[in-house]
XYZ file of C-alpha atoms in Angstrom:
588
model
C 98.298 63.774 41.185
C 96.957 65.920 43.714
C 98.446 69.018 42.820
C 97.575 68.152 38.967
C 93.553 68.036 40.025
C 93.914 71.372 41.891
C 95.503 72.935 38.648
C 92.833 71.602 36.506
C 90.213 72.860 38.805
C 91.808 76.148 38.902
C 91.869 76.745 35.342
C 88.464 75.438 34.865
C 87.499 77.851 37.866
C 89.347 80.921 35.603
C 91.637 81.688 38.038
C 89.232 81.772 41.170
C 92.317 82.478 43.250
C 93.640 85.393 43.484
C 91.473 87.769 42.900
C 88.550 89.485 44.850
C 84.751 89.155 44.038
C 82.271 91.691 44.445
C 79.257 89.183 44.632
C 78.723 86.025 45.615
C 77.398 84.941 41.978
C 80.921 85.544 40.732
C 82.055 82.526 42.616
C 81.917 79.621 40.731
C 81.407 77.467 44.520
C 81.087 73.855 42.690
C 84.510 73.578 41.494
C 86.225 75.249 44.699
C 87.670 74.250 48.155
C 89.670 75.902 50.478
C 91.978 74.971 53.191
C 90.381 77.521 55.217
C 87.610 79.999 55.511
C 87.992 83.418 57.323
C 84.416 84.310 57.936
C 84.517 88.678 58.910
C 87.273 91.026 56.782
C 87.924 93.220 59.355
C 90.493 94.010 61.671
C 91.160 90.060 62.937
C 89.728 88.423 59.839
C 92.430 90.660 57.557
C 95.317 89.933 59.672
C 94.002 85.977 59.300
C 93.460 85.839 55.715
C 97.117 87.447 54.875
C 98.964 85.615 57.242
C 97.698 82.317 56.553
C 98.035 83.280 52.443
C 101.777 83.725 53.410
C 101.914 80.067 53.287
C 101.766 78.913 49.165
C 100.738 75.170 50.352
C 97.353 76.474 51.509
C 94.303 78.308 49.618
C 92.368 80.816 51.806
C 88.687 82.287 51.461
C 87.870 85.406 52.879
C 84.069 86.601 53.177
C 83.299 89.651 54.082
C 79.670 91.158 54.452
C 80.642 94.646 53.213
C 82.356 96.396 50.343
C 85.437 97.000 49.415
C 86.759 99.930 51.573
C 89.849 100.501 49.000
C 89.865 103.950 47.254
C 87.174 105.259 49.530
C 88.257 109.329 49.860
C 86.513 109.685 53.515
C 88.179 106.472 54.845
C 91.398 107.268 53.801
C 91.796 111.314 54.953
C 92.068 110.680 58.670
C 89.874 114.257 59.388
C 87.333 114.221 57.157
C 85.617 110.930 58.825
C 83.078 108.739 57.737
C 80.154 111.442 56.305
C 82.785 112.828 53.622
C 84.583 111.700 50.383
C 82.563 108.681 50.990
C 79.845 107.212 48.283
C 77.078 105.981 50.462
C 78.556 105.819 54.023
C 76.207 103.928 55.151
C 77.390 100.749 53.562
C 80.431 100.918 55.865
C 78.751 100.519 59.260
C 76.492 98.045 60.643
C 74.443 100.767 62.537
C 73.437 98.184 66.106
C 71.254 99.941 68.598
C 71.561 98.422 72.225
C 68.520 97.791 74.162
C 67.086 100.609 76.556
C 70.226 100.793 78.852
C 68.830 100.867 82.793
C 71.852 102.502 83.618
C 71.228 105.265 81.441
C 68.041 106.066 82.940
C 66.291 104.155 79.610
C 68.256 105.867 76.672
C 69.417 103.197 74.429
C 73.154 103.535 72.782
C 74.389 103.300 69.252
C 77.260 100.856 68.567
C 78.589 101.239 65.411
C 80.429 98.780 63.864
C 82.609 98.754 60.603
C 81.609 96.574 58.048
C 83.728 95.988 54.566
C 87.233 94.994 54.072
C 89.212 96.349 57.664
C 86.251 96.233 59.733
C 86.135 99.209 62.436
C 89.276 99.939 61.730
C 88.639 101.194 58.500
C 86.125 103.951 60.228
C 87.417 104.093 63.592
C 89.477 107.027 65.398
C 92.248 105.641 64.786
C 93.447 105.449 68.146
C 96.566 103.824 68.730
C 96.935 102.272 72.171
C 98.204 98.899 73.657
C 96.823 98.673 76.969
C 98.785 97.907 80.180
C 101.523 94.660 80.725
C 98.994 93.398 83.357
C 95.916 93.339 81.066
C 97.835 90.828 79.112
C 99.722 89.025 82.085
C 96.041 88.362 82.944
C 95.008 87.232 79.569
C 97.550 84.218 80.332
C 96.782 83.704 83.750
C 92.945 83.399 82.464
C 94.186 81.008 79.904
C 96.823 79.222 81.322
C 98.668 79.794 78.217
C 101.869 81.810 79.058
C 102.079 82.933 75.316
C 99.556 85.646 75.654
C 101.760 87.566 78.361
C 103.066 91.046 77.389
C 106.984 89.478 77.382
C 105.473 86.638 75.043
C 103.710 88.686 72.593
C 106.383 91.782 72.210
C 107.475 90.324 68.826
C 103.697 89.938 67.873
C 102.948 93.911 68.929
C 106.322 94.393 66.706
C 105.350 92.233 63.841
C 102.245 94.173 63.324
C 103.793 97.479 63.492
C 105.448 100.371 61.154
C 106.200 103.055 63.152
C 106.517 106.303 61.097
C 107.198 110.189 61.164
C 104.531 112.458 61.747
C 103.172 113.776 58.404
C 105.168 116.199 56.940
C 108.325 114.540 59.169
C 108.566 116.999 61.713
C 111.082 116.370 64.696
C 109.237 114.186 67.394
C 112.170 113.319 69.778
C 110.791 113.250 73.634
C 107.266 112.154 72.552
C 107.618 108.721 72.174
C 110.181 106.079 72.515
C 111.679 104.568 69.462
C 112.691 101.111 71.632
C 109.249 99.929 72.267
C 108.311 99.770 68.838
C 108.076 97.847 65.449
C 109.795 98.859 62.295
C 108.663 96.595 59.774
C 105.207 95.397 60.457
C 102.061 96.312 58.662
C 99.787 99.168 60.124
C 101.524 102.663 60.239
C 101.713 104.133 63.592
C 102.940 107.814 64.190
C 102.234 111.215 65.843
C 99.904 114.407 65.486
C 101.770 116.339 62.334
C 101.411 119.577 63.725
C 103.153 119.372 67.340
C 102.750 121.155 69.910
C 99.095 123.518 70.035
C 98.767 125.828 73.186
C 96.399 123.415 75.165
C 99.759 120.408 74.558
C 102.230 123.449 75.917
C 99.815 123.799 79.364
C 99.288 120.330 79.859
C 103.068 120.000 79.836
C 103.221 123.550 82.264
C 101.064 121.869 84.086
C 102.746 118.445 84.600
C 105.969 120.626 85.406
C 103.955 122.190 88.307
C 102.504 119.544 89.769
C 104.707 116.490 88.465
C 103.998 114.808 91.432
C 100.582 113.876 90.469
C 100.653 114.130 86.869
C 103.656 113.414 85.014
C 104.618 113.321 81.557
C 105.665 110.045 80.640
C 108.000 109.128 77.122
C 105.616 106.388 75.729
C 102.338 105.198 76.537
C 102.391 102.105 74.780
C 105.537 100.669 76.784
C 103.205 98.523 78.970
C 103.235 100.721 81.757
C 101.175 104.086 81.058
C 100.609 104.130 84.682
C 104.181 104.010 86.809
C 104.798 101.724 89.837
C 104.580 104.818 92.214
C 102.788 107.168 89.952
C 98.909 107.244 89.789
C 98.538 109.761 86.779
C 100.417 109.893 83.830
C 100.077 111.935 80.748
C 101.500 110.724 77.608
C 101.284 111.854 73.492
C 98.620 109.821 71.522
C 99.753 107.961 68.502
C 96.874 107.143 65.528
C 97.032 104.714 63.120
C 98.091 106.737 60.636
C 100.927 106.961 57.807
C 102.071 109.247 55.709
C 99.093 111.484 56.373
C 96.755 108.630 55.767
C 94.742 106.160 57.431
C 96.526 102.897 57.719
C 93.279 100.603 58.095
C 93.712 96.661 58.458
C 92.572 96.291 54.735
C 95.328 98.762 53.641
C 98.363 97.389 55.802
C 97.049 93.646 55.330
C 95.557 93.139 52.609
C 97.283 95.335 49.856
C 97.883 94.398 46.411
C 100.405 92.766 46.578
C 98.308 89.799 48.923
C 95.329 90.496 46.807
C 97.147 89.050 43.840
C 98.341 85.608 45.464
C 97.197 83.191 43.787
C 95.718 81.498 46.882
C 93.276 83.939 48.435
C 90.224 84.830 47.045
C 88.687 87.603 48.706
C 84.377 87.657 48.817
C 82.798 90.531 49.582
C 79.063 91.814 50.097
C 78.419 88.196 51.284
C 76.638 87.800 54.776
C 77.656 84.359 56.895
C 74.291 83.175 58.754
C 75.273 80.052 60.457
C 78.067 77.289 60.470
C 77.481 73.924 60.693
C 79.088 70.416 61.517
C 80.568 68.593 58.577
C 80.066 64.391 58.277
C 83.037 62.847 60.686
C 83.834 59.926 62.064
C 85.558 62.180 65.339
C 82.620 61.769 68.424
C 83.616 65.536 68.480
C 81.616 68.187 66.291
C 83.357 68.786 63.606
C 82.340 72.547 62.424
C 84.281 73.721 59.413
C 80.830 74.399 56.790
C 79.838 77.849 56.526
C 76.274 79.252 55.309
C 76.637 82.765 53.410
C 74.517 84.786 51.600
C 74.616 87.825 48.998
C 74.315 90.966 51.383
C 71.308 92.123 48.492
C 69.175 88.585 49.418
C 69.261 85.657 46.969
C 69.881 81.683 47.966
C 71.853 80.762 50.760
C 75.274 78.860 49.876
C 77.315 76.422 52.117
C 81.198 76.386 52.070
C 83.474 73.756 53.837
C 87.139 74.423 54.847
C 88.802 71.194 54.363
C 91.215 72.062 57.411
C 89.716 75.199 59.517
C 87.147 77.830 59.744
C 87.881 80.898 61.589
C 85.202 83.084 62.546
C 86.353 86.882 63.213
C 82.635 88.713 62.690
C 83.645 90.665 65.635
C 81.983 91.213 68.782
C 78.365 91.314 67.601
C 79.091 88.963 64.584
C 80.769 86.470 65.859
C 78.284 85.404 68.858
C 75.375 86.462 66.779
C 76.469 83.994 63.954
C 77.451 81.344 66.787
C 73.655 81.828 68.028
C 72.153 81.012 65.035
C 73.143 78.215 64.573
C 72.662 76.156 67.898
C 75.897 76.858 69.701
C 75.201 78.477 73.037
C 72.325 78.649 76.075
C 70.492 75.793 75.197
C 67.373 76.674 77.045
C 67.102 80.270 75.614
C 68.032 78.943 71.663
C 65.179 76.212 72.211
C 63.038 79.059 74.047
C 63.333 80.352 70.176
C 63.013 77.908 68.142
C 66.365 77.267 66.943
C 67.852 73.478 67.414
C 71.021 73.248 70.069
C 73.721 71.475 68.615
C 76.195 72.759 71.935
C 75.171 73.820 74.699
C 77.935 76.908 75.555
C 76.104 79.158 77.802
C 78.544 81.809 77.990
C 78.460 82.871 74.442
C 76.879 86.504 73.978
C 77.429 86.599 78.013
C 80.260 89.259 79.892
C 80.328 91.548 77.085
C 82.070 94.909 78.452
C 82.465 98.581 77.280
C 83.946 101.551 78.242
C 81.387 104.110 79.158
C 82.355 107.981 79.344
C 81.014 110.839 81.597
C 80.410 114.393 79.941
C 82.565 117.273 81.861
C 82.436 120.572 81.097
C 84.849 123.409 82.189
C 84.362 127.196 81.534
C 86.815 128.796 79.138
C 88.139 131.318 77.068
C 89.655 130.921 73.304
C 92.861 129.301 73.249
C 95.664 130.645 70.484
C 95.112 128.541 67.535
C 95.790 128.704 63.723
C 92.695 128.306 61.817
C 93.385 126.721 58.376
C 90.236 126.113 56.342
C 89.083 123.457 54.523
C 89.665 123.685 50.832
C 93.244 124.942 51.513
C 93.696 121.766 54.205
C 92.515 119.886 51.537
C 94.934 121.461 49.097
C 97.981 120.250 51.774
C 96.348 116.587 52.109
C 96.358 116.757 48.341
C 99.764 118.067 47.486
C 101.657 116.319 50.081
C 100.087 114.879 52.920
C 100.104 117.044 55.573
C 97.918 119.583 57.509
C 94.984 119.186 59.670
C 93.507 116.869 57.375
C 96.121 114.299 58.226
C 94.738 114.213 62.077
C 92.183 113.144 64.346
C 90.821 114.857 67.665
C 93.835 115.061 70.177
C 97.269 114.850 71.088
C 97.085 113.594 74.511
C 96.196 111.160 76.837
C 95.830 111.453 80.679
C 95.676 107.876 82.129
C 94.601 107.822 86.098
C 94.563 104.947 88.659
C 92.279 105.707 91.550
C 94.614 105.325 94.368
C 94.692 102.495 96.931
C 93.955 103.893 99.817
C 90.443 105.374 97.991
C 87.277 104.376 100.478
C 86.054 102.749 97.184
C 88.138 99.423 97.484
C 86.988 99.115 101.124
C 83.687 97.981 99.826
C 84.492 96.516 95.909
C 87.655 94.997 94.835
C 90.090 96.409 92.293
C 88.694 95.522 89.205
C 92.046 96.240 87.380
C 94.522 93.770 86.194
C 96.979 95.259 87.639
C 99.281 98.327 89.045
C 99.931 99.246 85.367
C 96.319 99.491 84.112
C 95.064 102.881 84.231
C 90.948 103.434 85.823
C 90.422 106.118 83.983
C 91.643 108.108 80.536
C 90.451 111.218 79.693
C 91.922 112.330 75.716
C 93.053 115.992 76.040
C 92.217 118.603 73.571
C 89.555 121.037 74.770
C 88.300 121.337 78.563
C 85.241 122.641 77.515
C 83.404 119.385 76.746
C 85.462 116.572 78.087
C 85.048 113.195 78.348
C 86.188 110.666 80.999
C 86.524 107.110 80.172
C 86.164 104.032 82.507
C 88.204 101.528 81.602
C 87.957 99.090 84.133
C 83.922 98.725 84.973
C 82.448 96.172 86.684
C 79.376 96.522 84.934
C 78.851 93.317 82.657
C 76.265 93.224 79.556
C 75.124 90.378 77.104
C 73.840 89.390 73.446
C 70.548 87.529 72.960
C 68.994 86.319 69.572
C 65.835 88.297 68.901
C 64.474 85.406 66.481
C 65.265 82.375 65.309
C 65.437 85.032 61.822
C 69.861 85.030 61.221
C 69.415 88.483 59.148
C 67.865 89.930 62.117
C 70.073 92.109 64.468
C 70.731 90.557 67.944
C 69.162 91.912 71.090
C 72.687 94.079 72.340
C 72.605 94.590 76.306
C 75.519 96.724 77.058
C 74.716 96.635 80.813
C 76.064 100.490 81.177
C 76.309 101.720 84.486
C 74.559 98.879 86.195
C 77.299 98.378 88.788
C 77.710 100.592 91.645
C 81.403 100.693 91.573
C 81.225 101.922 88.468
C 79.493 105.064 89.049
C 81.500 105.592 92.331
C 84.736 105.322 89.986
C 83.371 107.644 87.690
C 83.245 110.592 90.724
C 86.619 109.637 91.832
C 87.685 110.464 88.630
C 86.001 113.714 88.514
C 87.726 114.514 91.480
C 90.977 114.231 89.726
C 90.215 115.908 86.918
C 89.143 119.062 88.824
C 93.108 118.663 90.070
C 93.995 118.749 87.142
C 92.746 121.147 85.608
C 93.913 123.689 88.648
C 96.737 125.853 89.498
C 98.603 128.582 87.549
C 99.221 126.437 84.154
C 95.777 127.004 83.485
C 95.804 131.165 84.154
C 93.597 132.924 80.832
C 91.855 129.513 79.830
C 89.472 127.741 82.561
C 87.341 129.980 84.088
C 85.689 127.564 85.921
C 83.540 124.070 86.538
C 80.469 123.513 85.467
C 80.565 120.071 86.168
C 78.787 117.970 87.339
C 80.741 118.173 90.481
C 79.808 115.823 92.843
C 80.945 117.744 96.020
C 78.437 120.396 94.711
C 75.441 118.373 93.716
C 73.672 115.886 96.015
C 74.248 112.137 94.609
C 70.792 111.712 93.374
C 71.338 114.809 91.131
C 74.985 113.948 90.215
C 74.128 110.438 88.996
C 71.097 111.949 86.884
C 73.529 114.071 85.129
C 76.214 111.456 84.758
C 73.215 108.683 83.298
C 71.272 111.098 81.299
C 74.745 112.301 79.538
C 77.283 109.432 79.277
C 78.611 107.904 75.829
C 80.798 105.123 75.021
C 83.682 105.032 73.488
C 82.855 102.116 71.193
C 85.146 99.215 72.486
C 82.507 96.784 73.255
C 84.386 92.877 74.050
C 83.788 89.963 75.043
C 80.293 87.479 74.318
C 83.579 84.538 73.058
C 85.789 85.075 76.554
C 88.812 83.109 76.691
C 89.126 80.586 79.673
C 91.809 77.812 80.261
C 91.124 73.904 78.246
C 88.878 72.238 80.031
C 87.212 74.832 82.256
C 83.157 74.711 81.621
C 83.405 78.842 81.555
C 84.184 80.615 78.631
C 84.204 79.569 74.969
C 87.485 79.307 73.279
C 90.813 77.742 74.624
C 94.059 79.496 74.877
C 94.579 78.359 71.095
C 91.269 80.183 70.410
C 89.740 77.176 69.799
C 86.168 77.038 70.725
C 85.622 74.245 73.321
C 83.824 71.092 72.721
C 84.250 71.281 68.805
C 86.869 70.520 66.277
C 87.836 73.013 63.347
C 86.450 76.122 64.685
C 88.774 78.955 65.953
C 87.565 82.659 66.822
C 89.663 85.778 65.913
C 88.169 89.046 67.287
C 87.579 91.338 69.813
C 84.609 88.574 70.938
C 87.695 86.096 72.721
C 88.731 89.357 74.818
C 87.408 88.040 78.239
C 87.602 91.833 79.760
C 87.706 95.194 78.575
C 91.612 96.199 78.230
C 92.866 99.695 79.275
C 93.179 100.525 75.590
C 91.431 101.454 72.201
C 90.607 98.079 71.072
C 92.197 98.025 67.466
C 95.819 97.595 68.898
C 95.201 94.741 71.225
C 93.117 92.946 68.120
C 96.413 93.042 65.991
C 98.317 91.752 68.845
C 95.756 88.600 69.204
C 95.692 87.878 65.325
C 98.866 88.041 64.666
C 99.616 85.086 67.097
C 96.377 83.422 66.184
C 97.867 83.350 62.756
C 101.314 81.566 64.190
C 98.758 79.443 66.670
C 96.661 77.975 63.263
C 100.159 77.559 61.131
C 101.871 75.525 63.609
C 98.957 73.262 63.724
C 98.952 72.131 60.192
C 103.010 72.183 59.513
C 104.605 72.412 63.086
């Protein structure tokens, strides 16, 4: 009888399943309910959506604020970026400002987020990198949950992976090892297409020379881009890329082939505000209602999952939306105006970031092969190769500040572990480098600016606010000036011009260092992860948030650190067993 109603609804719906919906008016929200509701399309929320789908038994609703990012020229050639082949590339960011950043002497910093169908990483870099076994052994240490250990999750990092040749299938043996990786997962992984330029043949001169220090390693996504005995270690970068094309979380999970299942309906250019309890009997909230609205303004709607809503708005969205509507600080939401139904204090709290510091080396043209852009675009065209088909670098340095630095006299290692990496600094061009810290102490927060949802959050990114930080930040200049010494570097760098900080005096090096650092846009955290029953933190191990029933989170938001990575990776990893964690609940 059951499945006889939900028939008869679906016909009278026209086929509501199945098929994706450009406004909100197009769903006909009387005659529909879903099993569950994946509020955010992006990265987490795509991975969600098709998973769960998988399953026939259940219907799925996926709402996304922004377009559609299918077909979309400048998303899909990985070197033309956001600005080209795009209508109206504004409509695929959310464009958040932070606050005036103390550490940054006052300058505030842009955090650009993707919005439409695959989320950032529909407009990211592209960047394809794990992080280290320890920043996961950590993730179940801080959850108590053994499953999100780097052994535990290896068929997970599989699962979501297609490794492929580099565009145009050129021979990549040595620069990457074909046993740490998946086969016949979803997003395409691979190499630069064009191999090796005369900055890659120099950095390998160089880790010939002085291989004692800095070492070419086979595969920096094994878990260990940073060896036991080895504090620097240099290793090929691999993009998110296929066949000479961007393989975004829309394209790898949510194809045509899943947009035509007749159990996912797909709702885009639809903003969630709040969610809200539903009527139970269970002392427990019970939060499985979401409020949504038509990204161009209209009347706010209300959906409720009959078994689960998962929220994956990412790390703004998610903590933002959980704001609104009364789950957090109690005494700052009240403060505003906006009822507390849970008091969770850490929500929008420990958000991290990894900040960068501008170097700059003196140097002289390197050899390179200049190919311009209409014929590049002729190659993309024709067959999917050329310069087109690539993004800014070929390699990665990673760097742990040894032990024996003066710097862990006075702070403690802030790393998870002997396999996570400080520092990272991509490799292309000397002249205007940048050096990532991965592992800051530095800790920043989300606040609601009014009790108004469609208003962007007050964004604290806390940037340099920690003293370690900054003292990290010259150790690693210090090994950079290594590096970028000896004979391997004859007819290129000329010279430093810094900022060096045993030229400068401190005041002056930190000046130049505040006044000129960026991020690298991998802001986490503001949902942390903590083990059941521990008051800190706001999901469990099952990424269940605490002290309610029927509410999961699925984003970068859970991450309760910064890993030694580009975040996209690690957000597959963590959906795709979020996806096994939510199946086994409802048919074991």
């Amino acid at each position: 009888m059951i499945l006889g109603l939900f028939t008869t609804i679906i016909a009278i719906a026209g086929s509501t399943h199945g098929k994706v919906f450009q406004h909100l008016s197009e769903l006909p929200v009387d005659l529909m309910t879903f099993d569950f509701i994946v509020s955010g399309g992006g990265t987490g929320g795509s991975v969600i959506a098709s998973r769960l789908s998988e399953n026939k038994a259940f219907n799925v609703l996926l709402i996304e604020a922004g377009p559609d990012t299918a077909d979309q020229l400048g998303l899909s050639i990985p070197g033309w970026g956001l600005g080209k082949g795009t209508e109206n590339p504004s409509q695929f960011i959310w464009n958040y400002e932070s606050v005036p950043q103390e550490g940054w002497n006052g300058r505030k910093a842009g955090i650009p987020r993707g919005r439409g169908l695959g989320g950032s990483s529909a407009v990211n870099g592209m960047v394809y990198t794990r992080g280290s076994k320890d920043d996961y052994d950590n993730w179940a240490r801080v959850t108590g949950d053994p499953g999100w250990s780097w052994n535990a999750l290896r068929p997970y990092i599989r699962r979501s992976e297609r490794w492929t040749p580099p565009a145009g299938g050129r021979n990549a043996t040595g620069e990457y090892d074909p046993a740490v990786h998946g086969y016949m997962g979803r997003v395409e992984t691979s190499l630069p297409w064009d191999g090796h330029l005369e900055h890659d043949i120099r950095t390998i001169r160089n880790a010939e020379i002085q291989k004692a220090e800095f070492p070419l390693v086979l595969d920096g996504n094994a878990g260990r881009s940073i060896g036991v005995k080895c504090w620097y270690q240099l290793a090929w970068m691999q993009s998110t890329i296929g066949n000479g094309t961007r393989s975004s979380a829309a394209t790898a999970y949510l194809g045509d082939p899943v947009r035509k299942r007749g159990n996912l309906a797909i709702l885009l250019n639809t903003q969630v505000l709040r969610v809200h309890p539903v009527v139970s009997s269970v002392r427990r909230l019970d939060i499985r209602t979401v409020e949504v609205i038509s990204s161009d303004g209209g009347t706010a709607v209300k959906f409720t999952a009959k078994k689960e809503l998962v929220l994956s708005g990412g790390v703004i969205g998610t903590p933002h939306i959980l704001l609104n509507s009364g789950i957090g600080n109690r005494t700052e939401l009240e403060s505003l105006g906006v009822a507390s139904i849970l008091d969770l204090p850490d929500i929008g709290k420990g958000i991290t970031e990894h900040v960068a510091a501008n170097l700059v080396w003196d140097t002289v043209p390197l050899n390179t092969t200049t190919i311009d852009q209409d014929l590049a675009y002729a190659m993309w065209q024709q067959n999917r190769t050329g310069p087109l088909t690539a993004t800014f670098t070929h390699q990665i340095l990673w760097s742990r500040i040894p032990s024996s630095s003066t710097l862990f006299k006075e702070w403690k290692d802030p790393s998870t572990g002997t396999t996570s990496p400080h520092l990272e600094l991509p490799l292309d061009a000397a002249q205007n480098a940048y050096l990532a810290l991965l592992t800051p102490y530095s800790r920043g927060s989300l606040r609601l600016a009014s009790s108004n949802p469609l208003l962007p959050p007050l964004i604290d990114l806390g940037l340099l606010t920690h003293p370690f930080d900054m003292a990290a930040i010259k150790e690693g200049v210090r090994i950079m000036k290594r590096f970028y010494s000896g004979p391997a570097w004859e007819g290129y760098i000329t010279g430093f011009r810094g900022p060096d900080p045993d030229v400068l005096s401190n005041e002056e090096f930190e000046k130049r260092i505040r006044d000129n650092a960026i991020t690298f846009y991998h802001p986490v955290g503001g949902s942390a992860m903590s083990k059941r029953g521990e008051k800190r933190g706001v999901v469990d191990g099952e990424l269940k948030v605490k002290g309610v029933r029927g509410l999961r989170i699925v984003d970068a938001s859970v991450f309760p650190y910064v890993l030694t990575a580009h975040t996209q990776a690690p957000v597959y990893i963590l959906a795709e067993r979020a996806a096994d964690l939510i199946l086994t609940s409802w048919v074991g």
